[in-house]
Short mmCIF file of C-alpha atoms in Angstrom, two decimals:
data_model
loop_
_atom_site.label_atom_id
_atom_site.label_comp_id
_atom_site.label_asym_id
_atom_site.label_seq_id
_atom_site.Cartn_x
_atom_site.Cartn_y
_atom_site.Cartn_z
CA MET F 1 0.00 0.00 0.00
CA HIS F 2 2.74 2.44 0.96
CA LEU F 3 4.60 1.81 -2.30
CA ARG F 4 1.47 2.56 -4.37
CA PHE F 5 1.15 6.09 -2.94
CA GLU F 6 0.22 7.72 -6.27
CA ASN F 7 -3.16 5.91 -6.34
CA ILE F 8 -3.83 6.95 -2.75
CA PHE F 9 -3.13 10.62 -3.49
CA LYS F 10 -5.31 10.45 -6.60
CA THR F 11 -8.24 9.08 -4.58
CA LEU F 12 -7.81 11.69 -1.84
CA ARG F 13 -7.78 14.51 -4.41
CA GLU F 14 -11.02 13.20 -5.90
CA GLU F 15 -12.64 13.01 -2.44
CA VAL F 16 -11.78 16.65 -1.64
CA GLU F 17 -14.98 17.77 -3.41
CA ASN F 18 -17.14 15.12 -1.74
CA GLY F 19 -16.81 16.28 1.86
CA TYR F 20 -14.47 13.42 2.82
CA PHE F 21 -12.16 15.47 5.04
CA GLU F 22 -15.04 17.44 6.57
CA SER F 23 -16.72 14.19 7.58
CA LEU F 24 -13.45 12.95 9.16
CA ILE F 25 -13.20 16.18 11.20
CA LYS F 26 -16.86 15.99 12.24
CA LYS F 27 -16.71 12.33 13.28
CA HIS F 28 -13.35 12.18 15.02
CA LEU F 29 -12.99 15.72 16.41
CA LEU F 30 -16.18 17.80 16.62
CA ASP F 31 -18.65 15.02 17.55
CA ASN F 32 -16.17 12.96 19.54
CA LYS F 33 -17.41 12.80 23.13
CA ASN F 34 -14.25 11.07 24.42
CA THR F 35 -12.48 14.22 25.60
CA ALA F 36 -10.29 14.98 28.59
CA ILE F 37 -8.45 18.08 29.76
CA VAL F 38 -5.34 17.30 31.81
CA THR F 39 -3.24 19.93 33.58
CA MET F 40 0.25 19.04 34.82
CA THR F 41 1.99 21.49 37.16
CA PRO F 42 5.71 21.14 37.97
CA LYS F 43 6.87 21.32 41.57
CA LYS F 44 10.41 22.36 42.49
CA GLY F 45 12.32 19.84 44.64
CA LEU F 46 9.80 17.06 44.02
CA THR F 47 12.44 14.46 43.07
CA THR F 48 14.43 15.03 46.29
CA LYS F 49 11.24 14.91 48.35
CA LYS F 50 10.20 11.58 46.77
CA ASP F 51 13.71 10.13 47.24
CA ASN F 52 13.61 10.99 50.94
CA GLU F 53 10.12 9.52 51.29
CA LEU F 54 11.32 6.30 49.64
CA LYS F 55 14.32 6.09 52.02
CA GLU F 56 12.01 6.48 55.02
CA LYS F 57 9.61 3.87 53.64
CA LEU F 58 12.43 1.37 53.06
CA ALA F 59 13.90 2.02 56.51
CA LYS F 60 10.52 1.33 58.12
CA PHE F 61 10.09 -1.80 56.00
CA LYS F 62 13.55 -3.02 57.02
CA ASP F 63 12.60 -2.67 60.70
CA THR F 64 9.72 -5.13 60.16
CA LEU F 65 12.00 -7.85 58.78
CA SER F 66 13.41 -10.71 60.80
CA LYS F 67 17.10 -11.71 60.76
CA GLU F 68 16.23 -14.67 58.52
CA GLU F 69 14.41 -12.42 56.02
CA LEU F 70 17.29 -9.93 55.93
CA LYS F 71 19.74 -12.80 55.40
CA LYS F 72 17.59 -14.11 52.50
CA ILE F 73 17.60 -10.67 50.79
CA TYR F 74 21.38 -10.46 51.23
CA GLU F 75 21.96 -13.95 49.79
CA ASP F 76 19.62 -13.26 46.83
CA THR F 77 21.55 -10.07 46.07
CA ILE F 78 24.89 -11.91 46.15
CA ALA F 79 23.44 -14.60 43.85
CA LEU F 80 22.22 -11.93 41.41
CA LYS F 81 25.61 -10.19 41.33
CA LYS F 82 27.29 -13.54 40.68
CA TYR F 83 24.84 -14.36 37.86
CA GLN F 84 25.41 -10.95 36.28
CA SER F 85 29.17 -11.45 36.34
CA GLU F 86 29.25 -14.97 34.92
CA PRO F 87 29.46 -15.35 31.12
CA SER F 88 27.00 -17.63 29.33
CA SER F 89 28.25 -21.18 28.85
CA GLU F 90 29.95 -22.06 25.58
CA GLU F 91 27.36 -24.78 25.04
CA ALA F 92 24.54 -22.21 25.19
CA LEU F 93 26.34 -19.76 22.90
CA LEU F 94 27.02 -22.41 20.23
CA LYS F 95 23.26 -22.88 19.78
CA ILE F 96 23.08 -19.43 18.14
CA PRO F 97 23.64 -19.59 14.34
CA LEU F 98 26.45 -17.37 13.05
CA LEU F 99 27.79 -16.12 9.72
CA SER F 100 31.46 -16.56 8.93
CA ARG F 101 33.73 -13.71 7.85
CA ASP F 102 33.92 -15.31 4.39
CA ASP F 103 30.17 -14.71 4.01
CA ILE F 104 30.77 -10.95 4.09
CA SER F 105 31.72 -9.08 0.93
CA ARG F 106 35.16 -7.46 1.07
CA ASP F 107 34.32 -4.92 -1.62
CA VAL F 108 33.41 -1.46 -0.41
CA LYS F 109 30.58 0.40 -2.12
CA MET F 110 31.46 4.07 -2.59
CA PRO F 111 28.66 6.64 -2.76
CA GLU F 112 28.20 8.00 -6.28
CA PHE F 113 28.20 11.71 -6.99
CA GLU F 114 29.19 14.04 -9.79
CA GLU F 115 30.65 17.53 -9.49
CA ASP F 116 29.12 20.02 -11.90
CA SER F 117 28.27 23.69 -12.24
CA VAL F 118 25.38 25.62 -13.72
CA LYS F 119 25.54 29.15 -15.13
CA VAL F 120 22.66 31.32 -13.88
CA CYS F 121 22.58 35.11 -14.26
CA ASP F 122 26.23 35.01 -15.41
CA LYS F 123 27.22 33.25 -12.20
CA ASP F 124 28.75 29.76 -12.09
CA ILE F 125 26.98 27.89 -9.28
CA LYS F 126 28.69 24.79 -7.87
CA VAL F 127 26.55 21.67 -8.08
CA VAL F 128 26.88 18.19 -6.60
CA HIS F 129 24.58 15.59 -8.17
CA SER F 130 23.98 12.33 -6.33
CA LYS F 131 22.68 10.05 -9.07
CA VAL F 132 20.11 7.88 -7.30
CA PHE F 133 16.76 6.40 -8.34
CA THR F 134 14.18 8.28 -6.26
CA ALA F 135 10.81 7.34 -7.87
CA GLY F 136 10.23 10.83 -9.23
CA ILE F 137 11.27 12.78 -6.12
CA ASN F 138 14.00 15.42 -6.22
CA TYR F 139 15.77 15.94 -2.88
CA MET F 140 17.36 19.40 -3.16
CA LYS F 141 19.69 21.16 -0.78
CA PHE F 142 20.94 24.74 -1.03
CA ILE F 143 24.12 25.08 1.05
CA PHE F 144 25.39 28.56 1.94
CA ASN F 145 28.94 28.53 3.33
CA ILE F 146 29.18 30.15 6.79
CA ASP F 147 32.84 29.50 7.63
CA PHE F 148 33.18 33.25 8.32
CA ALA F 149 30.82 33.07 11.33
CA ASN F 150 32.27 33.37 14.84
CA GLU F 151 30.72 31.68 17.88
CA GLU F 152 28.26 34.50 18.57
CA GLU F 153 27.20 34.68 14.92
CA ILE F 154 26.67 30.91 14.76
CA LYS F 155 24.12 31.17 17.60
CA TYR F 156 22.31 34.01 15.82
CA LEU F 157 22.29 31.97 12.61
CA GLU F 158 20.70 29.05 14.47
CA LEU F 159 17.99 31.42 15.67
CA LEU F 160 17.54 32.67 12.10
CA LYS F 161 17.09 29.04 11.07
CA GLU F 162 14.30 28.69 13.65
CA ILE F 163 12.58 31.83 12.36
CA LEU F 164 12.62 31.26 8.59
CA GLY F 165 9.41 29.66 7.37
CA TYR F 166 7.61 30.51 10.62
CA ILE F 167 7.32 34.26 10.08
CA ASP F 168 5.43 36.35 7.54
CA THR F 169 7.09 37.30 4.26
CA LYS F 170 6.29 40.43 2.26
CA LYS F 171 3.96 38.30 0.14
CA GLU F 172 2.35 35.78 2.51
CA THR F 173 1.51 35.16 6.15
CA PHE F 174 3.49 32.33 7.71
CA ALA F 175 0.27 30.27 7.92
CA ALA F 176 -0.40 30.71 4.19
CA LEU F 177 3.25 29.95 3.47
CA ALA F 178 3.04 26.70 5.44
CA THR F 179 -0.10 25.68 3.51
CA ASN F 180 1.58 26.52 0.21
CA ILE F 181 4.63 24.41 1.13
CA ASN F 182 2.50 21.46 2.24
CA LEU F 183 0.48 21.58 -0.99
CA ASN F 184 3.50 21.69 -3.27
CA SER F 185 6.23 19.66 -1.57
CA GLY F 186 7.20 17.05 0.96
CA GLY F 187 8.57 19.84 3.13
CA VAL F 188 11.07 22.70 3.14
CA SER F 189 13.30 22.96 6.21
CA TYR F 190 16.41 24.82 7.35
CA SER F 191 19.48 23.53 9.18
CA LEU F 192 23.06 24.35 10.16
CA GLU F 193 25.43 21.50 9.34
CA ALA F 194 29.12 20.60 9.63
CA TYR F 195 31.02 18.62 7.00
CA ALA F 196 34.47 17.06 7.32
CA THR F 197 36.68 18.43 4.53
CA ASN F 198 39.61 17.43 2.34
CA ALA F 199 40.31 14.13 4.10
CA ASN F 200 41.60 16.20 7.04
CA PRO F 201 40.36 14.60 10.28
CA ILE F 202 40.14 17.88 12.20
CA ASP F 203 39.03 20.27 9.44
CA PHE F 204 35.36 21.10 8.94
CA THR F 205 33.28 23.42 6.81
CA PHE F 206 29.95 24.78 8.04
CA GLY F 207 26.81 25.47 6.04
CA PHE F 208 23.40 27.12 6.38
CA CYS F 209 21.20 24.66 4.49
CA VAL F 210 17.77 24.81 2.88
CA ASN F 211 16.43 21.26 2.52
CA ALA F 212 13.51 20.38 0.24
CA LYS F 213 11.70 17.33 -1.11
CA ILE F 214 9.68 17.90 -4.30
CA LEU F 215 8.24 15.94 -7.21
CA TYR F 216 9.89 16.38 -10.59
CA GLY F 217 8.50 19.51 -12.24
CA LYS F 218 8.10 21.50 -9.02
CA GLU F 219 11.58 23.06 -9.23
CA PRO F 220 10.37 26.53 -10.41
CA TRP F 221 7.96 26.69 -7.45
CA LEU F 222 10.77 25.70 -5.06
CA TYR F 223 13.23 28.35 -6.28
CA SER F 224 10.52 31.03 -6.05
CA THR F 225 9.47 29.98 -2.53
CA VAL F 226 13.04 29.74 -1.20
CA ALA F 227 13.84 33.18 -2.66
CA GLU F 228 10.77 34.61 -0.93
CA VAL F 229 11.64 33.12 2.47
CA LEU F 230 15.36 33.91 2.42
CA THR F 231 15.12 37.50 1.20
CA THR F 232 11.68 38.88 2.17
CA SER F 233 10.95 37.40 5.62
CA LYS F 234 9.80 40.12 8.03
CA LEU F 235 12.60 39.96 10.58
CA GLU F 236 11.30 43.20 12.09
CA ASP F 237 8.22 41.36 13.45
CA LYS F 238 9.10 41.60 17.15
CA LYS F 239 5.97 39.86 18.46
CA ARG F 240 6.35 36.82 16.20
CA ILE F 241 10.06 36.42 16.95
CA LYS F 242 9.29 36.63 20.66
CA ASP F 243 6.71 33.83 20.21
CA ILE F 244 9.19 31.69 18.25
CA ILE F 245 11.88 32.03 20.94
CA ALA F 246 9.29 31.10 23.58
CA GLU F 247 8.29 28.02 21.54
CA VAL F 248 11.91 26.90 21.19
CA LEU F 249 12.52 27.37 24.91
CA ALA F 250 9.34 25.42 25.67
CA GLY F 251 10.96 22.44 23.96
CA LYS F 252 14.18 22.69 25.97
CA ASP F 253 13.38 19.48 27.87
CA ARG F 254 14.68 17.58 24.82
CA LEU F 255 18.14 18.35 26.24
CA VAL F 256 17.23 16.09 29.18
CA SER F 257 15.23 13.44 27.29
CA SER F 258 18.24 13.11 24.95
CA GLY F 259 20.65 13.79 27.79
CA HIS F 260 23.24 11.31 26.51
CA MET F 261 23.67 13.36 23.32
CA THR F 262 23.57 16.63 25.29
CA ALA F 263 26.35 15.48 27.62
CA LEU F 264 28.46 13.92 24.85
CA THR F 265 28.16 17.01 22.64
CA ARG F 266 29.08 19.33 25.52
CA ALA F 267 32.07 17.18 26.55
CA GLY F 268 33.20 17.09 22.91
CA SER F 269 32.83 20.86 22.58
CA TYR F 270 35.73 21.27 25.05
CA ILE F 271 38.17 20.03 22.38
CA SER F 272 36.43 19.54 19.00
CA LYS F 273 35.43 22.35 16.60
CA GLU F 274 32.81 20.07 15.07
CA LEU F 275 31.10 19.43 18.42
CA LEU F 276 31.56 23.04 19.56
CA PHE F 277 29.57 23.99 16.44
CA LYS F 278 26.93 21.41 17.37
CA ASP F 279 26.74 22.73 20.94
CA LEU F 280 26.35 26.29 19.63
CA THR F 281 23.47 25.23 17.37
CA LYS F 282 21.68 22.41 19.17
CA GLY F 283 23.12 22.08 22.65
CA ILE F 284 23.59 23.78 25.98
CA ALA F 285 25.42 26.81 24.55
CA TYR F 286 22.45 27.57 22.29
CA LEU F 287 20.00 27.15 25.19
CA LYS F 288 21.99 29.64 27.31
CA PHE F 289 22.02 32.08 24.38
CA LEU F 290 18.22 31.95 24.05
CA GLU F 291 17.76 32.32 27.80
CA SER F 292 19.94 35.45 27.76
CA ILE F 293 17.80 37.29 25.19
CA ASP F 294 15.61 40.05 26.63
CA ILE F 295 13.39 40.68 23.63
CA GLU F 296 12.07 43.99 24.97
CA LYS F 297 15.50 45.46 25.68
CA ASP F 298 17.56 43.73 23.01
CA PHE F 299 15.28 43.60 19.98
CA ASP F 300 17.02 46.36 18.01
CA LYS F 301 20.36 44.54 18.39
CA LEU F 302 18.70 41.21 17.57
CA TYR F 303 17.07 42.57 14.42
CA GLU F 304 20.30 44.19 13.28
CA LYS F 305 22.23 40.94 13.78
CA LEU F 306 19.67 38.77 11.97
CA SER F 307 19.33 41.25 9.12
CA SER F 308 23.07 41.74 8.55
CA LEU F 309 23.79 38.01 8.79
CA SER F 310 21.06 37.26 6.26
CA LYS F 311 22.79 39.51 3.74
CA LYS F 312 26.20 37.97 4.47
CA VAL F 313 24.97 34.38 4.24
CA PHE F 314 22.45 34.47 1.40
CA ASN F 315 24.99 35.49 -1.19
CA VAL F 316 25.26 33.78 -4.57
CA ASN F 317 29.04 33.43 -4.07
CA ASN F 318 28.44 31.28 -0.95
CA LEU F 319 26.05 28.86 -2.66
CA LEU F 320 26.39 25.16 -3.54
CA ILE F 321 23.39 23.17 -4.78
CA HIS F 322 23.07 19.46 -3.99
CA THR F 323 20.46 17.42 -5.80
CA ILE F 324 19.51 13.75 -5.35
CA CYS F 325 17.67 12.35 -8.39
CA ASP F 326 18.17 10.32 -11.55
CA ASP F 327 19.22 11.74 -14.92
CA LYS F 328 15.61 12.49 -15.88
CA GLY F 329 15.13 14.65 -12.80
CA TYR F 330 18.55 16.30 -13.13
CA LYS F 331 17.68 17.69 -16.58
CA HIS F 332 15.10 19.98 -14.96
CA SER F 333 16.75 20.54 -11.57
CA PHE F 334 17.62 24.16 -12.42
CA ASP F 335 14.37 25.19 -14.10
CA GLY F 336 13.45 28.52 -12.50
CA ALA F 337 16.79 28.90 -10.69
CA LYS F 338 17.09 32.47 -12.02
CA VAL F 339 14.42 33.64 -9.55
CA LEU F 340 16.51 32.54 -6.57
CA ILE F 341 19.87 33.68 -7.96
CA ASP F 342 18.42 37.12 -8.83
CA SER F 343 17.20 37.57 -5.25
CA LEU F 344 20.53 36.78 -3.56
CA GLU F 345 23.34 39.22 -2.72
CA LYS F 346 25.96 39.42 -5.47
CA GLU F 347 28.92 41.22 -3.89
CA ASP F 348 31.97 38.95 -3.90
CA ILE F 349 33.71 39.67 -0.59
CA LYS F 350 36.60 37.47 0.51
CA ARG F 351 35.91 36.75 4.16
CA GLU F 352 38.42 35.18 6.51
CA ARG F 353 37.52 31.94 8.16
CA ALA F 354 36.52 32.46 11.79
CA LYS F 355 38.46 30.63 14.49
CA LEU F 356 36.35 28.52 16.84
CA LEU F 357 38.19 28.12 20.12
CA PRO F 358 37.14 25.11 22.22
CA GLU F 359 37.65 25.51 25.97
CA ILE F 360 37.98 22.77 28.59
CA LYS F 361 35.27 23.24 31.22
CA ASN F 362 34.31 19.82 32.67
CA GLU F 363 30.80 20.64 33.91
CA GLY F 364 28.00 18.98 35.81
CA PHE F 365 24.50 20.20 34.89
CA GLU F 366 21.77 19.72 37.48
CA THR F 367 18.16 19.03 36.49
CA SER F 368 15.03 17.69 38.17
CA SER F 369 15.63 14.34 36.45
CA MET F 370 15.93 11.23 38.61
CA VAL F 371 18.70 9.80 36.40
CA ASN F 372 22.00 10.90 34.85
CA TYR F 373 23.79 10.98 31.52
CA VAL F 374 27.55 10.76 32.01
CA ALA F 375 29.97 11.42 29.12
CA ARG F 376 33.73 11.06 28.82
CA PHE F 377 35.59 12.42 25.78
CA GLY F 378 39.02 12.73 24.14
CA ASN F 379 40.79 12.90 20.79
CA PHE F 380 43.46 10.41 19.71
CA VAL F 381 44.56 12.26 16.53
CA ASN F 382 45.78 15.12 18.74
CA HIS F 383 48.11 12.58 20.37
CA GLY F 384 49.55 11.36 17.08
CA PHE F 385 47.39 8.27 16.54
CA LYS F 386 45.59 7.47 13.27
CA TYR F 387 42.07 6.19 12.74
CA THR F 388 41.74 2.45 12.09
CA GLY F 389 38.80 0.19 11.25
CA VAL F 390 39.68 -1.87 14.35
CA LEU F 391 37.98 0.89 16.36
CA ARG F 392 34.65 -0.05 14.78
CA VAL F 393 34.99 -3.57 16.20
CA PHE F 394 36.15 -2.20 19.55
CA LYS F 395 33.06 0.01 19.67
CA VAL F 396 30.85 -3.09 19.32
CA LEU F 397 32.80 -4.90 22.04
CA LEU F 398 32.45 -1.96 24.42
CA SER F 399 28.78 -1.31 23.68
CA TYR F 400 27.69 -4.95 24.05
CA ASP F 401 30.28 -6.38 26.40
CA TYR F 402 32.35 -4.22 28.77
CA LEU F 403 30.21 -1.08 29.00
CA TRP F 404 26.96 -3.03 28.68
CA ASN F 405 27.81 -5.46 31.49
CA ASN F 406 29.24 -2.86 33.86
CA ILE F 407 27.04 0.18 33.23
CA ARG F 408 23.72 -1.44 32.33
CA VAL F 409 23.66 -4.96 33.80
CA LYS F 410 25.54 -4.22 37.04
CA GLY F 411 25.19 -0.45 37.25
CA GLY F 412 21.46 -0.27 36.51
CA ALA F 413 21.55 2.26 33.66
CA TYR F 414 19.17 1.93 30.71
CA GLY F 415 21.96 2.01 28.17
CA CYS F 416 25.48 3.00 27.14
CA SER F 417 27.50 3.50 24.00
CA ALA F 418 30.91 4.38 22.57
CA VAL F 419 31.87 6.51 19.56
CA PHE F 420 35.07 6.71 17.49
CA SER F 421 35.41 8.90 14.39
CA ARG F 422 37.93 9.57 11.63
CA SER F 423 38.49 12.99 13.18
CA GLY F 424 39.99 11.31 16.25
CA ASN F 425 37.02 12.12 18.44
CA ALA F 426 36.26 9.33 20.90
CA GLY F 427 33.60 9.26 23.58
CA PHE F 428 31.74 7.06 26.02
CA VAL F 429 28.30 7.89 27.41
CA SER F 430 25.63 6.37 29.65
CA TYR F 431 21.86 6.68 29.28
CA ARG F 432 19.39 7.07 32.18
CA ASP F 433 22.10 6.16 34.67
CA PRO F 434 21.66 6.04 38.48
CA ASN F 435 25.42 6.68 38.94
CA VAL F 436 27.93 9.44 38.20
CA SER F 437 31.44 8.82 39.60
CA ASN F 438 31.05 5.02 39.46
CA THR F 439 30.34 5.27 35.74
CA ASN F 440 33.45 7.41 35.25
CA LYS F 441 35.51 4.73 37.04
CA ILE F 442 34.15 2.18 34.55
CA TYR F 443 35.35 4.41 31.69
CA GLU F 444 38.80 4.46 33.32
CA GLY F 445 38.73 0.65 33.29
CA ILE F 446 38.48 0.49 29.48
CA VAL F 447 42.30 0.49 29.29
CA ASP F 448 42.56 -2.67 31.42
CA TYR F 449 39.71 -4.26 29.44
CA ALA F 450 41.66 -3.72 26.20
CA LYS F 451 44.99 -4.71 27.76
CA ASN F 452 43.63 -8.05 29.03
CA PHE F 453 41.28 -8.72 26.14
CA THR F 454 40.92 -12.33 24.99
CA ALA F 455 38.27 -13.88 22.79
CA ASN F 456 37.90 -16.99 20.66
CA ASP F 457 37.36 -16.80 16.92
CA ARG F 458 33.58 -17.10 17.26
CA GLU F 459 33.38 -14.14 19.64
CA MET F 460 35.60 -12.03 17.40
CA THR F 461 33.49 -12.91 14.35
CA LYS F 462 30.33 -11.80 16.16
CA SER F 463 31.89 -8.41 16.88
CA VAL F 464 33.13 -8.05 13.30
CA ILE F 465 29.62 -8.79 12.00
CA GLY F 466 28.25 -6.15 14.39
CA ALA F 467 30.69 -3.57 12.99
CA ILE F 468 29.95 -4.47 9.36
CA SER F 469 26.18 -4.33 9.95
CA GLU F 470 26.55 -0.68 10.91
CA MET F 471 28.65 0.01 7.81
CA ASP F 472 26.26 -1.82 5.46
CA THR F 473 22.96 -0.54 6.83
CA PRO F 474 20.48 -0.18 3.92
CA LEU F 475 19.86 3.49 3.09
CA THR F 476 16.89 5.38 1.72
CA PRO F 477 17.50 7.24 -1.58
CA ALA F 478 17.87 10.46 0.43
CA GLY F 479 20.33 8.80 2.83
CA GLU F 480 22.39 7.38 -0.03
CA GLY F 481 22.51 10.79 -1.69
CA MET F 482 23.60 12.51 1.53
CA LYS F 483 26.40 10.00 1.84
CA GLY F 484 27.57 11.23 -1.58
CA LEU F 485 27.54 14.85 -0.37
CA SER F 486 29.67 13.89 2.64
CA ALA F 487 32.10 12.09 0.33
CA TYR F 488 32.32 15.22 -1.84
CA TYR F 489 33.31 17.40 1.12
CA SER F 490 35.55 14.91 2.89
CA LYS F 491 37.47 13.80 -0.24
CA VAL F 492 37.76 10.35 1.36
CA ARG F 493 39.04 8.06 -1.37
CA HIS F 494 37.99 4.55 -2.37
CA GLU F 495 41.28 3.17 -1.06
CA ASP F 496 40.63 4.80 2.34
CA MET F 497 37.23 3.12 2.60
CA GLN F 498 38.59 -0.20 1.33
CA LYS F 499 41.42 -0.08 3.87
CA GLU F 500 38.93 0.54 6.70
CA ARG F 501 36.76 -2.41 5.59
CA GLU F 502 39.75 -4.75 5.39
CA GLU F 503 40.85 -3.65 8.88
CA VAL F 504 37.39 -4.42 10.23
CA LEU F 505 37.17 -7.85 8.58
CA ASN F 506 40.69 -8.83 9.65
CA THR F 507 40.44 -7.65 13.27
CA SER F 508 41.97 -10.08 15.76
CA GLU F 509 42.11 -10.10 19.54
CA ALA F 510 45.74 -8.91 19.28
CA ASP F 511 44.53 -5.86 17.31
CA ILE F 512 42.17 -5.00 20.17
CA ARG F 513 45.01 -5.21 22.68
CA GLY F 514 47.05 -3.01 20.34
CA LEU F 515 44.58 -0.16 20.93
CA VAL F 516 45.74 0.33 24.53
CA PRO F 517 48.03 3.35 23.88
CA LEU F 518 45.27 5.02 21.81
CA ILE F 519 42.67 4.53 24.57
CA GLU F 520 45.12 5.78 27.21
CA ALA F 521 45.59 8.93 25.11
CA VAL F 522 41.82 9.48 24.82
CA LEU F 523 41.27 9.11 28.57
CA SER F 524 44.28 11.32 29.36
CA ASP F 525 42.37 14.29 27.92
CA ASN F 526 40.10 13.83 30.97
CA LEU F 527 37.09 15.62 29.46
CA ILE F 528 33.85 14.90 31.29
CA CYS F 529 30.32 16.25 31.36
CA ALA F 530 27.24 14.97 33.18
CA VAL F 531 23.60 16.00 32.98
CA GLY F 532 21.13 14.76 35.55
CA ASN F 533 19.93 14.46 39.13
CA ALA F 534 20.92 17.47 41.25
CA ASP F 535 21.60 15.49 44.43
CA LEU F 536 23.73 12.85 42.69
CA ILE F 537 25.79 15.42 40.78
CA GLU F 538 26.31 17.46 43.98
CA LYS F 539 27.44 14.29 45.73
CA ASP F 540 30.17 13.75 43.10
CA SER F 541 30.89 17.44 42.51
CA GLU F 542 34.67 16.96 42.94
CA MET F 543 34.67 15.41 39.43
CA PHE F 544 33.81 18.77 37.83
CA LYS F 545 35.37 22.20 37.53
CA GLU F 546 31.89 23.69 37.81
CA VAL F 547 28.41 22.51 38.78
CA LYS F 548 25.41 24.55 37.61
CA HIS F 549 21.71 24.31 36.83
CA LEU F 550 20.93 23.29 33.26
CA PHE F 551 17.89 25.54 33.02
CA LYS F 552 17.57 29.15 34.07
CA ASP F 553 15.47 29.54 37.24
#
């Protein structure tokens, strides 16, 4: 059914005139008597109060137990700890069917893309075409280079991204604009993104991106709409911008619900330009920026910043167009492009690349959450080590063996993971964790785990398969095309990818032990950030340079 979507859309269009949607609204919304209004009111200090009540309840319960009952609880706990620490028997493990390494292809599949350019209004616009079958959909991306932006400007650009499409233009209200976009496309969105460049593990380029999904033939509409939004949005609308900031701040709890990514990004921002950029656009740094804005006092400055940055960014000389489609779609990908190019700034100013300066802070962020997210971070390239595919296998071993057993099974957290990248960035993070310092001690133990690592061929093969499964995950047409764009920026060669795959497939237990100096280097950076329960973070406050509230009171 979902593959035959054209018939479904045809039927729905025909039913528009027959009251189909009105009857749905009447039946399920207007005449629906199953309605409830629920109000939830937060209470400061509630978590601490409940923790204390639970302690009192347990203490009272303990007083009612006999010596025999207490002894039974103690013995059951010891038995559980022993069970958690014992590996499954070899007999039980052999019952699980397993591929061999020979079953896995050794050939790497490189993403396909073509570099091109298109002349519009006497300007040569860079183009990257990811040639992918997309069933008549053109995934288009307009990337404006923002390497000139300093840390303050990056935060303002993220706010500009939030505003565009949600504010009136000179031609349409934002509600009419949203309707127009929904009628003519699969969506138009805006994002700030970082791309690794020139096969340099620590070099990145940053872009302000317009992302769109349209059917073939809708290109002229897209160029016209993007031109309208980028160059005629009413950035002087103080009331609407105030509402948008309030809406973004209302969703700030995502920093806690995705606390593992919040903590890992913040810890990485102490040393990595890539993750500093991410923190400035999606993390704690961006939250603090929004909280600092006094719209009544600062609006003139805010408007001036947004307006001047718009002119600097939306310049034809900054633009690269990425399109994901087949040859049929590519022939018409630039129909109507003149409208957009005409609307953009034309002045060719050579701007120096801004210097992002990471700073080591090591922070603990207190929230009303009952659990914690504890991240440890470092960079091995800075210590002279090179990326190897063996790290992909080690990541699987950590995530499903050492970290899993110690942080989840024994420590009681919901989850844990490890990350290693070509840039040298390496991190470990826990998810919904009842511990803070104990989890950090487990991270410190990764060196001994690697140093004493032993595994039979079957166990190594399982970990290799886990690493390859992540590398060979099936992609959507859009995902495959985006992989091509990343390859364009990174300049990673076929031989680099082939070398990584061979290193993964050939990984031995000796290779894992050989990672010890690299892991020691990562942990020696001693970068840590935790987000979570105020009482637990206060208890382990000696781990941090600074402890503060995540949200403004």
